[in-house]
Amino acid sequence: MSISAINVRNQFRGRIREILEGPVVSEIDVETPAGLVVTSVITTRSVRDLGLTVGKEVIALVKSTEVSIAAL
């Protein structure tokens, strides 16, 4: 499944590995089949509205107007 009705080109299918729920925002870690972990920060209300739970299969949609690079 892919989401094509919105303007997001980078999509990562995976399962929720961890949810760090806060009073206003929460961090969601999504692990792809290749082992890549994508972290999203969304409102805690959205976590509840979407019914997100550890182990649930989701698609992480990544859209960015800027990519920053830091030297190691």
PDB file of N, CA and C in Angstrom:
ATOM      1  N   MET A   1       0.839  -1.182   0.000  1.00  0.00           N
ATOM      2  CA  MET A   1       0.000   0.000   0.000  1.00  0.00           C
ATOM      3  C   MET A   1       0.876   1.235   0.000  1.00  0.00           C
ATOM      4  N   SER A   2       0.529   2.220  -0.806  1.00  0.00           N
ATOM      5  CA  SER A   2       1.193   3.507  -0.743  1.00  0.00           C
ATOM      6  C   SER A   2       0.138   4.589  -0.763  1.00  0.00           C
ATOM      7  N   ILE A   3       0.511   5.725  -0.271  1.00  0.00           N
ATOM      8  CA  ILE A   3      -0.415   6.850  -0.217  1.00  0.00           C
ATOM      9  C   ILE A   3      -0.036   7.789  -1.342  1.00  0.00           C
ATOM     10  N   SER A   4      -0.901   7.949  -2.334  1.00  0.00           N
ATOM     11  CA  SER A   4      -0.568   8.783  -3.483  1.00  0.00           C
ATOM     12  C   SER A   4      -1.454  10.013  -3.600  1.00  0.00           C
ATOM     13  N   ALA A   5      -2.460  10.144  -2.762  1.00  0.00           N
ATOM     14  CA  ALA A   5      -3.376  11.272  -2.851  1.00  0.00           C
ATOM     15  C   ALA A   5      -2.804  12.537  -2.227  1.00  0.00           C
ATOM     16  N   ILE A   6      -1.635  12.436  -1.613  1.00  0.00           N
ATOM     17  CA  ILE A   6      -0.999  13.605  -1.022  1.00  0.00           C
ATOM     18  C   ILE A   6       0.377  13.783  -1.640  1.00  0.00           C
ATOM     19  N   ASN A   7       0.944  14.958  -1.487  1.00  0.00           N
ATOM     20  CA  ASN A   7       2.213  15.282  -2.124  1.00  0.00           C
ATOM     21  C   ASN A   7       3.402  14.911  -1.233  1.00  0.00           C
ATOM     22  N   VAL A   8       3.557  13.646  -0.952  1.00  0.00           N
ATOM     23  CA  VAL A   8       4.690  13.159  -0.169  1.00  0.00           C
ATOM     24  C   VAL A   8       5.338  12.030  -0.957  1.00  0.00           C
ATOM     25  N   ARG A   9       6.591  12.203  -1.325  1.00  0.00           N
ATOM     26  CA  ARG A   9       7.268  11.220  -2.167  1.00  0.00           C
ATOM     27  C   ARG A   9       8.001  10.142  -1.360  1.00  0.00           C
ATOM     28  N   ASN A  10       8.444  10.477  -0.163  1.00  0.00           N
ATOM     29  CA  ASN A  10       9.222   9.529   0.634  1.00  0.00           C
ATOM     30  C   ASN A  10       8.310   8.827   1.622  1.00  0.00           C
ATOM     31  N   GLN A  11       8.108   7.525   1.409  1.00  0.00           N
ATOM     32  CA  GLN A  11       7.227   6.724   2.245  1.00  0.00           C
ATOM     33  C   GLN A  11       7.990   5.499   2.742  1.00  0.00           C
ATOM     34  N   PHE A  12       7.912   5.261   4.040  1.00  0.00           N
ATOM     35  CA  PHE A  12       8.584   4.120   4.647  1.00  0.00           C
ATOM     36  C   PHE A  12       7.553   3.267   5.370  1.00  0.00           C
ATOM     37  N   ARG A  13       7.339   2.065   4.873  1.00  0.00           N
ATOM     38  CA  ARG A  13       6.423   1.132   5.526  1.00  0.00           C
ATOM     39  C   ARG A  13       7.157   0.485   6.692  1.00  0.00           C
ATOM     40  N   GLY A  14       6.484   0.298   7.802  1.00  0.00           N
ATOM     41  CA  GLY A  14       7.117  -0.344   8.942  1.00  0.00           C
ATOM     42  C   GLY A  14       6.127  -0.593  10.062  1.00  0.00           C
ATOM     43  N   ARG A  15       6.674  -0.978  11.198  1.00  0.00           N
ATOM     44  CA  ARG A  15       5.864  -1.227  12.397  1.00  0.00           C
ATOM     45  C   ARG A  15       6.328  -0.305  13.503  1.00  0.00           C
ATOM     46  N   ILE A  16       5.380   0.124  14.304  1.00  0.00           N
ATOM     47  CA  ILE A  16       5.725   0.984  15.435  1.00  0.00           C
ATOM     48  C   ILE A  16       6.525   0.171  16.437  1.00  0.00           C
ATOM     49  N   ARG A  17       7.716   0.649  16.729  1.00  0.00           N
ATOM     50  CA  ARG A  17       8.608  -0.023  17.676  1.00  0.00           C
ATOM     51  C   ARG A  17       8.453   0.539  19.082  1.00  0.00           C
ATOM     52  N   GLU A  18       8.238   1.855  19.173  1.00  0.00           N
ATOM     53  CA  GLU A  18       8.139   2.480  20.493  1.00  0.00           C
ATOM     54  C   GLU A  18       7.317   3.759  20.389  1.00  0.00           C
ATOM     55  N   ILE A  19       6.566   4.051  21.440  1.00  0.00           N
ATOM     56  CA  ILE A  19       5.837   5.300  21.553  1.00  0.00           C
ATOM     57  C   ILE A  19       6.216   5.938  22.888  1.00  0.00           C
ATOM     58  N   LEU A  20       6.768   7.132  22.823  1.00  0.00           N
ATOM     59  CA  LEU A  20       7.074   7.901  24.031  1.00  0.00           C
ATOM     60  C   LEU A  20       6.024   8.993  24.115  1.00  0.00           C
ATOM     61  N   GLU A  21       5.004   8.740  24.906  1.00  0.00           N
ATOM     62  CA  GLU A  21       3.853   9.639  24.961  1.00  0.00           C
ATOM     63  C   GLU A  21       4.062  10.740  25.982  1.00  0.00           C
ATOM     64  N   GLY A  22       3.849  11.969  25.544  1.00  0.00           N
ATOM     65  CA  GLY A  22       3.924  13.124  26.423  1.00  0.00           C
ATOM     66  C   GLY A  22       2.554  13.751  26.565  1.00  0.00           C
ATOM     67  N   PRO A  23       2.436  14.786  27.401  1.00  0.00           N
ATOM     68  CA  PRO A  23       1.134  15.401  27.611  1.00  0.00           C
ATOM     69  C   PRO A  23       0.592  16.113  26.364  1.00  0.00           C
ATOM     70  N   VAL A  24       1.489  16.631  25.509  1.00  0.00           N
ATOM     71  CA  VAL A  24       1.060  17.370  24.317  1.00  0.00           C
ATOM     72  C   VAL A  24       1.550  16.708  23.035  1.00  0.00           C
ATOM     73  N   VAL A  25       2.825  16.336  22.987  1.00  0.00           N
ATOM     74  CA  VAL A  25       3.386  15.675  21.807  1.00  0.00           C
ATOM     75  C   VAL A  25       3.985  14.332  22.202  1.00  0.00           C
ATOM     76  N   SER A  26       4.077  13.448  21.213  1.00  0.00           N
ATOM     77  CA  SER A  26       4.627  12.111  21.431  1.00  0.00           C
ATOM     78  C   SER A  26       5.625  11.788  20.334  1.00  0.00           C
ATOM     79  N   GLU A  27       6.616  10.953  20.661  1.00  0.00           N
ATOM     80  CA  GLU A  27       7.585  10.458  19.686  1.00  0.00           C
ATOM     81  C   GLU A  27       7.179   9.043  19.296  1.00  0.00           C
ATOM     82  N   ILE A  28       7.145   8.805  17.996  1.00  0.00           N
ATOM     83  CA  ILE A  28       6.788   7.489  17.467  1.00  0.00           C
ATOM     84  C   ILE A  28       7.988   6.964  16.689  1.00  0.00           C
ATOM     85  N   ASP A  29       8.538   5.817  17.097  1.00  0.00           N
ATOM     86  CA  ASP A  29       9.616   5.160  16.363  1.00  0.00           C
ATOM     87  C   ASP A  29       9.017   4.081  15.481  1.00  0.00           C
ATOM     88  N   VAL A  30       9.285   4.180  14.163  1.00  0.00           N
ATOM     89  CA  VAL A  30       8.802   3.204  13.198  1.00  0.00           C
ATOM     90  C   VAL A  30      10.008   2.477  12.631  1.00  0.00           C
ATOM     91  N   GLU A  31      10.011   1.149  12.711  1.00  0.00           N
ATOM     92  CA  GLU A  31      11.101   0.343  12.179  1.00  0.00           C
ATOM     93  C   GLU A  31      10.681  -0.277  10.852  1.00  0.00           C
ATOM     94  N   THR A  32      11.490  -0.028   9.809  1.00  0.00           N
ATOM     95  CA  THR A  32      11.213  -0.575   8.488  1.00  0.00           C
ATOM     96  C   THR A  32      11.689  -2.026   8.426  1.00  0.00           C
ATOM     97  N   PRO A  33      11.262  -2.777   7.409  1.00  0.00           N
ATOM     98  CA  PRO A  33      11.736  -4.163   7.267  1.00  0.00           C
ATOM     99  C   PRO A  33      13.260  -4.253   7.146  1.00  0.00           C
ATOM    100  N   ALA A  34      13.911  -3.194   6.655  1.00  0.00           N
ATOM    101  CA  ALA A  34      15.374  -3.197   6.524  1.00  0.00           C
ATOM    102  C   ALA A  34      16.077  -2.814   7.822  1.00  0.00           C
ATOM    103  N   GLY A  35      15.312  -2.502   8.871  1.00  0.00           N
ATOM    104  CA  GLY A  35      15.902  -2.158  10.154  1.00  0.00           C
ATOM    105  C   GLY A  35      16.124  -0.671  10.362  1.00  0.00           C
ATOM    106  N   LEU A  36      15.772   0.153   9.395  1.00  0.00           N
ATOM    107  CA  LEU A  36      15.874   1.602   9.527  1.00  0.00           C
ATOM    108  C   LEU A  36      14.808   2.077  10.498  1.00  0.00           C
ATOM    109  N   VAL A  37      15.174   2.990  11.406  1.00  0.00           N
ATOM    110  CA  VAL A  37      14.201   3.538  12.339  1.00  0.00           C
ATOM    111  C   VAL A  37      13.936   4.992  11.963  1.00  0.00           C
ATOM    112  N   VAL A  38      12.667   5.299  11.745  1.00  0.00           N
ATOM    113  CA  VAL A  38      12.217   6.649  11.439  1.00  0.00           C
ATOM    114  C   VAL A  38      11.432   7.130  12.644  1.00  0.00           C
ATOM    115  N   THR A  39      11.788   8.318  13.162  1.00  0.00           N
ATOM    116  CA  THR A  39      11.104   8.860  14.329  1.00  0.00           C
ATOM    117  C   THR A  39      10.254  10.056  13.925  1.00  0.00           C
ATOM    118  N   SER A  40       9.033  10.065  14.395  1.00  0.00           N
ATOM    119  CA  SER A  40       8.110  11.164  14.126  1.00  0.00           C
ATOM    120  C   SER A  40       7.655  11.768  15.444  1.00  0.00           C
ATOM    121  N   VAL A  41       7.506  13.082  15.457  1.00  0.00           N
ATOM    122  CA  VAL A  41       6.933  13.769  16.613  1.00  0.00           C
ATOM    123  C   VAL A  41       5.574  14.302  16.175  1.00  0.00           C
ATOM    124  N   ILE A  42       4.532  13.789  16.797  1.00  0.00           N
ATOM    125  CA  ILE A  42       3.171  14.208  16.471  1.00  0.00           C
ATOM    126  C   ILE A  42       2.422  14.499  17.767  1.00  0.00           C
ATOM    127  N   THR A  43       1.267  15.123  17.649  1.00  0.00           N
ATOM    128  CA  THR A  43       0.501  15.416  18.852  1.00  0.00           C
ATOM    129  C   THR A  43       0.006  14.115  19.487  1.00  0.00           C
ATOM    130  N   THR A  44      -0.083  14.142  20.793  1.00  0.00           N
ATOM    131  CA  THR A  44      -0.587  12.982  21.521  1.00  0.00           C
ATOM    132  C   THR A  44      -2.048  12.724  21.149  1.00  0.00           C
ATOM    133  N   ARG A  45      -2.771  13.776  20.855  1.00  0.00           N
ATOM    134  CA  ARG A  45      -4.149  13.616  20.400  1.00  0.00           C
ATOM    135  C   ARG A  45      -4.193  12.813  19.098  1.00  0.00           C
ATOM    136  N   SER A  46      -3.253  13.066  18.173  1.00  0.00           N
ATOM    137  CA  SER A  46      -3.209  12.324  16.918  1.00  0.00           C
ATOM    138  C   SER A  46      -2.873  10.856  17.157  1.00  0.00           C
ATOM    139  N   VAL A  47      -1.998  10.594  18.125  1.00  0.00           N
ATOM    140  CA  VAL A  47      -1.668   9.201  18.467  1.00  0.00           C
ATOM    141  C   VAL A  47      -2.947   8.465  18.841  1.00  0.00           C
ATOM    142  N   ARG A  48      -3.753   9.104  19.647  1.00  0.00           N
ATOM    143  CA  ARG A  48      -5.012   8.469  20.092  1.00  0.00           C
ATOM    144  C   ARG A  48      -6.017   8.374  18.948  1.00  0.00           C
ATOM    145  N   ASP A  49      -6.164   9.466  18.178  1.00  0.00           N
ATOM    146  CA  ASP A  49      -7.138   9.474  17.078  1.00  0.00           C
ATOM    147  C   ASP A  49      -6.817   8.421  16.016  1.00  0.00           C
ATOM    148  N   LEU A  50      -5.512   8.192  15.767  1.00  0.00           N
ATOM    149  CA  LEU A  50      -5.088   7.209  14.774  1.00  0.00           C
ATOM    150  C   LEU A  50      -5.037   5.784  15.332  1.00  0.00           C
ATOM    151  N   GLY A  51      -5.219   5.651  16.644  1.00  0.00           N
ATOM    152  CA  GLY A  51      -5.170   4.334  17.265  1.00  0.00           C
ATOM    153  C   GLY A  51      -3.791   3.700  17.200  1.00  0.00           C
ATOM    154  N   LEU A  52      -2.746   4.524  17.311  1.00  0.00           N
ATOM    155  CA  LEU A  52      -1.380   4.009  17.192  1.00  0.00           C
ATOM    156  C   LEU A  52      -0.984   3.232  18.443  1.00  0.00           C
ATOM    157  N   THR A  53      -0.431   2.039  18.221  1.00  0.00           N
ATOM    158  CA  THR A  53       0.043   1.184  19.299  1.00  0.00           C
ATOM    159  C   THR A  53       1.328   0.500  18.835  1.00  0.00           C
ATOM    160  N   VAL A  54       2.131   0.080  19.787  1.00  0.00           N
ATOM    161  CA  VAL A  54       3.361  -0.653  19.463  1.00  0.00           C
ATOM    162  C   VAL A  54       2.984  -1.904  18.683  1.00  0.00           C
ATOM    163  N   GLY A  55       3.696  -2.136  17.574  1.00  0.00           N
ATOM    164  CA  GLY A  55       3.452  -3.307  16.736  1.00  0.00           C
ATOM    165  C   GLY A  55       2.522  -3.042  15.561  1.00  0.00           C
ATOM    166  N   LYS A  56       1.823  -1.917  15.572  1.00  0.00           N
ATOM    167  CA  LYS A  56       0.893  -1.614  14.475  1.00  0.00           C
ATOM    168  C   LYS A  56       1.673  -1.276  13.209  1.00  0.00           C
ATOM    169  N   GLU A  57       1.222  -1.794  12.070  1.00  0.00           N
ATOM    170  CA  GLU A  57       1.848  -1.490  10.785  1.00  0.00           C
ATOM    171  C   GLU A  57       1.374  -0.116  10.318  1.00  0.00           C
ATOM    172  N   VAL A  58       2.336   0.720   9.913  1.00  0.00           N
ATOM    173  CA  VAL A  58       2.037   2.089   9.481  1.00  0.00           C
ATOM    174  C   VAL A  58       2.920   2.456   8.291  1.00  0.00           C
ATOM    175  N   ILE A  59       2.661   3.596   7.716  1.00  0.00           N
ATOM    176  CA  ILE A  59       3.535   4.181   6.708  1.00  0.00           C
ATOM    177  C   ILE A  59       3.996   5.523   7.236  1.00  0.00           C
ATOM    178  N   ALA A  60       5.319   5.702   7.339  1.00  0.00           N
ATOM    179  CA  ALA A  60       5.896   6.984   7.732  1.00  0.00           C
ATOM    180  C   ALA A  60       6.053   7.812   6.463  1.00  0.00           C
ATOM    181  N   LEU A  61       5.426   8.971   6.443  1.00  0.00           N
ATOM    182  CA  LEU A  61       5.478   9.869   5.298  1.00  0.00           C
ATOM    183  C   LEU A  61       6.439  11.006   5.626  1.00  0.00           C
ATOM    184  N   VAL A  62       7.465  11.175   4.797  1.00  0.00           N
ATOM    185  CA  VAL A  62       8.503  12.165   5.083  1.00  0.00           C
ATOM    186  C   VAL A  62       8.468  13.252   4.023  1.00  0.00           C
ATOM    187  N   LYS A  63       8.239  14.476   4.450  1.00  0.00           N
ATOM    188  CA  LYS A  63       8.267  15.620   3.546  1.00  0.00           C
ATOM    189  C   LYS A  63       9.064  16.721   4.229  1.00  0.00           C
ATOM    190  N   SER A  64      10.038  17.228   3.526  1.00  0.00           N
ATOM    191  CA  SER A  64      10.898  18.244   4.117  1.00  0.00           C
ATOM    192  C   SER A  64      11.276  19.275   3.068  1.00  0.00           C
ATOM    193  N   THR A  65      11.304  20.509   3.474  1.00  0.00           N
ATOM    194  CA  THR A  65      11.759  21.569   2.580  1.00  0.00           C
ATOM    195  C   THR A  65      13.248  21.842   2.773  1.00  0.00           C
ATOM    196  N   GLU A  66      13.843  21.204   3.786  1.00  0.00           N
ATOM    197  CA  GLU A  66      15.252  21.425   4.082  1.00  0.00           C
ATOM    198  C   GLU A  66      15.862  20.162   4.665  1.00  0.00           C
ATOM    199  N   VAL A  67      17.053  19.846   4.234  1.00  0.00           N
ATOM    200  CA  VAL A  67      17.810  18.750   4.835  1.00  0.00           C
ATOM    201  C   VAL A  67      19.129  19.348   5.304  1.00  0.00           C
ATOM    202  N   SER A  68      19.406  19.248   6.592  1.00  0.00           N
ATOM    203  CA  SER A  68      20.634  19.792   7.170  1.00  0.00           C
ATOM    204  C   SER A  68      21.659  18.688   7.340  1.00  0.00           C
ATOM    205  N   ILE A  69      22.930  19.046   7.198  1.00  0.00           N
ATOM    206  CA  ILE A  69      24.036  18.099   7.358  1.00  0.00           C
ATOM    207  C   ILE A  69      24.976  18.654   8.413  1.00  0.00           C
ATOM    208  N   ALA A  70      25.424  17.780   9.317  1.00  0.00           N
ATOM    209  CA  ALA A  70      26.389  18.165  10.344  1.00  0.00           C
ATOM    210  C   ALA A  70      27.656  17.339  10.143  1.00  0.00           C
ATOM    211  N   ALA A  71      28.808  17.987  10.270  1.00  0.00           N
ATOM    212  CA  ALA A  71      30.086  17.283  10.137  1.00  0.00           C
ATOM    213  C   ALA A  71      30.323  16.425  11.364  1.00  0.00           C
ATOM    214  N   LEU A  72      30.931  15.252  11.146  1.00  0.00           N
ATOM    215  CA  LEU A  72      31.257  14.355  12.257  1.00  0.00           C
ATOM    216  C   LEU A  72      32.649  14.623  12.761  1.00  0.00           C
TER     217      LEU A  72
END
